[in-house]
Amino acid sequence: MRLFGREKTVSAPERRNAPRVRVDCMAVLVMPSGNIAGRLFDISDAGARITAENPPGKGCSAILEWPWGEAFCRITWTKPGMCGVEFDRPLLARVLQETIESAPAGLRLIYSADPACTGTGTDPGAHGSNPHNPSTARPRLFC
């Protein structure tokens, strides 16, 4: 150990068992306290990320349902507008493959209140858009 020397940084090990694939389809978290509708953002055989207006808290158990499958899961993390789930057992390969083939991600809409991110490249207030009001902010496309 050197007093003023830099320590080598050790990268954190990957926590996921399998890489996630971006998808986009409707999904529902079925819970005893009530269903939470959202969208499947990405998926792997071991877990998924769901976007929802009010995601459930970490540690909650649920059944994740989407058009091509369903799985028992546990919420492993949560942030405003999204959460991550870990499946109780790995998804069947055919269910995962059908989901990936039937629900490709493509471009996604986001809304920004930042005047520098209006997506038009022109005046932030142009075209009737008020970037300081999220309800009138112009949508931008991203991948």
Coordinates of C-alpha atoms in Angstrom, one line a residue:
M1 CA 0.0 0.0 0.0
R2 CA 1.4 3.3 -1.1
L3 CA 0.5 6.5 0.8
F4 CA -0.3 8.6 -2.3
G5 CA -0.4 6.0 -5.0
R6 CA -3.4 5.1 -7.0
E7 CA -5.1 1.8 -6.2
K8 CA -6.1 -0.5 -9.0
T9 CA -9.8 -0.4 -9.5
V10 CA -11.4 -3.8 -9.5
S11 CA -14.5 -4.0 -11.7
A12 CA -17.6 -5.4 -10.1
P13 CA -18.5 -8.8 -11.3
E14 CA -21.5 -9.1 -13.7
R15 CA -24.6 -10.0 -11.6
R16 CA -26.7 -11.3 -14.4
N17 CA -26.4 -14.9 -15.5
A18 CA -27.5 -14.1 -19.1
P19 CA -27.5 -10.9 -21.2
R20 CA -30.8 -9.2 -21.6
V21 CA -32.4 -8.4 -25.0
R22 CA -34.4 -5.3 -25.6
V23 CA -38.1 -5.9 -26.3
D24 CA -41.2 -3.7 -26.2
C25 CA -44.6 -5.1 -25.4
M26 CA -47.4 -4.7 -22.8
A27 CA -46.9 -6.5 -19.5
V28 CA -48.7 -6.8 -16.2
L29 CA -47.3 -7.5 -12.7
V30 CA -50.1 -9.5 -11.0
M31 CA -49.9 -8.9 -7.2
P32 CA -52.2 -9.5 -4.2
S33 CA -52.3 -5.7 -3.7
G34 CA -53.5 -5.1 -7.2
N35 CA -52.2 -5.4 -10.8
I36 CA -49.6 -3.0 -12.2
A37 CA -49.7 -2.4 -15.9
G38 CA -46.5 -1.5 -17.7
R39 CA -44.2 -2.4 -20.6
L40 CA -41.5 -5.1 -20.9
F41 CA -38.3 -3.2 -21.6
D42 CA -35.8 -6.0 -21.8
I43 CA -35.7 -9.7 -21.0
S44 CA -33.4 -12.7 -20.4
D45 CA -34.1 -16.3 -19.3
A46 CA -33.4 -15.2 -15.7
G47 CA -35.1 -11.8 -15.4
A48 CA -36.5 -8.7 -17.0
R49 CA -36.9 -4.9 -16.7
I50 CA -40.4 -3.4 -16.7
T51 CA -41.4 0.2 -17.0
A52 CA -44.4 1.3 -15.0
E53 CA -45.8 4.5 -13.7
N54 CA -45.7 3.3 -10.1
P55 CA -43.4 0.2 -9.9
P56 CA -43.7 -2.0 -6.8
G57 CA -41.1 -2.0 -4.1
K58 CA -38.0 -4.1 -3.9
G59 CA -38.6 -7.6 -2.5
C60 CA -42.3 -7.9 -3.6
S61 CA -43.4 -11.1 -5.3
A62 CA -45.5 -11.1 -8.4
I63 CA -46.5 -12.9 -11.5
L64 CA -45.2 -11.2 -14.7
E65 CA -47.6 -11.7 -17.6
W66 CA -47.0 -10.7 -21.2
P67 CA -48.5 -11.8 -24.5
W68 CA -46.2 -14.8 -25.0
G69 CA -45.7 -16.0 -21.5
E70 CA -45.9 -15.6 -17.7
A71 CA -43.5 -16.2 -14.9
F72 CA -43.3 -16.0 -11.1
C73 CA -40.8 -13.3 -10.1
R74 CA -39.4 -11.1 -7.3
I75 CA -38.7 -7.4 -7.6
T76 CA -34.9 -7.0 -7.2
W77 CA -34.5 -3.3 -7.7
T78 CA -36.7 -0.3 -8.3
K79 CA -36.3 3.2 -9.7
P80 CA -38.8 5.9 -10.6
G81 CA -40.7 4.6 -13.6
M82 CA -39.1 1.1 -13.8
C83 CA -38.1 -2.0 -11.9
G84 CA -36.1 -5.2 -12.4
V85 CA -37.4 -8.7 -11.7
E86 CA -35.7 -12.0 -11.2
F87 CA -37.7 -15.1 -12.3
D88 CA -38.1 -18.0 -9.9
R89 CA -36.9 -20.4 -12.5
P90 CA -35.4 -19.8 -16.0
L91 CA -37.8 -19.2 -18.9
L92 CA -38.3 -21.9 -21.4
A93 CA -36.1 -21.2 -24.5
R94 CA -39.1 -21.2 -26.8
V95 CA -41.0 -18.6 -24.7
L96 CA -37.9 -16.3 -24.6
Q97 CA -37.3 -16.7 -28.4
E98 CA -40.9 -16.1 -29.3
T99 CA -40.9 -12.9 -27.1
I100 CA -37.7 -11.6 -28.7
E101 CA -38.9 -12.3 -32.2
S102 CA -42.5 -11.0 -31.7
A103 CA -41.7 -7.8 -29.7
P104 CA -38.5 -6.1 -31.1
A105 CA -37.6 -2.9 -29.4
G106 CA -37.1 -0.5 -32.2
L107 CA -37.2 3.3 -31.5
R108 CA -38.6 4.5 -28.1
L109 CA -40.3 7.7 -27.3
I110 CA -39.0 9.8 -24.4
Y111 CA -40.1 13.2 -23.1
S112 CA -37.7 15.7 -22.0
A113 CA -38.2 19.0 -20.1
D114 CA -34.6 20.1 -20.8
P115 CA -34.6 23.0 -23.3
A116 CA -31.4 21.6 -24.9
C117 CA -33.1 18.3 -25.6
T118 CA -36.1 19.1 -27.6
G119 CA -35.1 16.9 -30.5
T120 CA -35.8 19.6 -33.1
G121 CA -32.4 21.4 -33.2
T122 CA -34.2 24.7 -33.3
D123 CA -35.6 27.1 -30.7
P124 CA -36.9 25.2 -27.7
G125 CA -40.2 27.0 -27.8
A126 CA -40.8 26.3 -31.5
H127 CA -43.8 24.4 -32.8
G128 CA -45.9 25.1 -29.8
S129 CA -43.7 23.0 -27.5
N130 CA -42.9 24.3 -24.0
P131 CA -39.9 22.4 -22.7
H132 CA -40.5 23.5 -19.1
N133 CA -43.9 21.9 -19.1
P134 CA -43.7 18.1 -19.3
S135 CA -47.3 17.8 -20.6
T136 CA -46.3 19.9 -23.7
A137 CA -42.7 18.8 -24.1
R138 CA -42.0 17.4 -27.6
P139 CA -41.2 13.7 -27.8
R140 CA -37.8 12.6 -28.9
L141 CA -36.8 9.2 -30.4
F142 CA -33.9 7.2 -29.1
C143 CA -32.7 3.6 -29.3

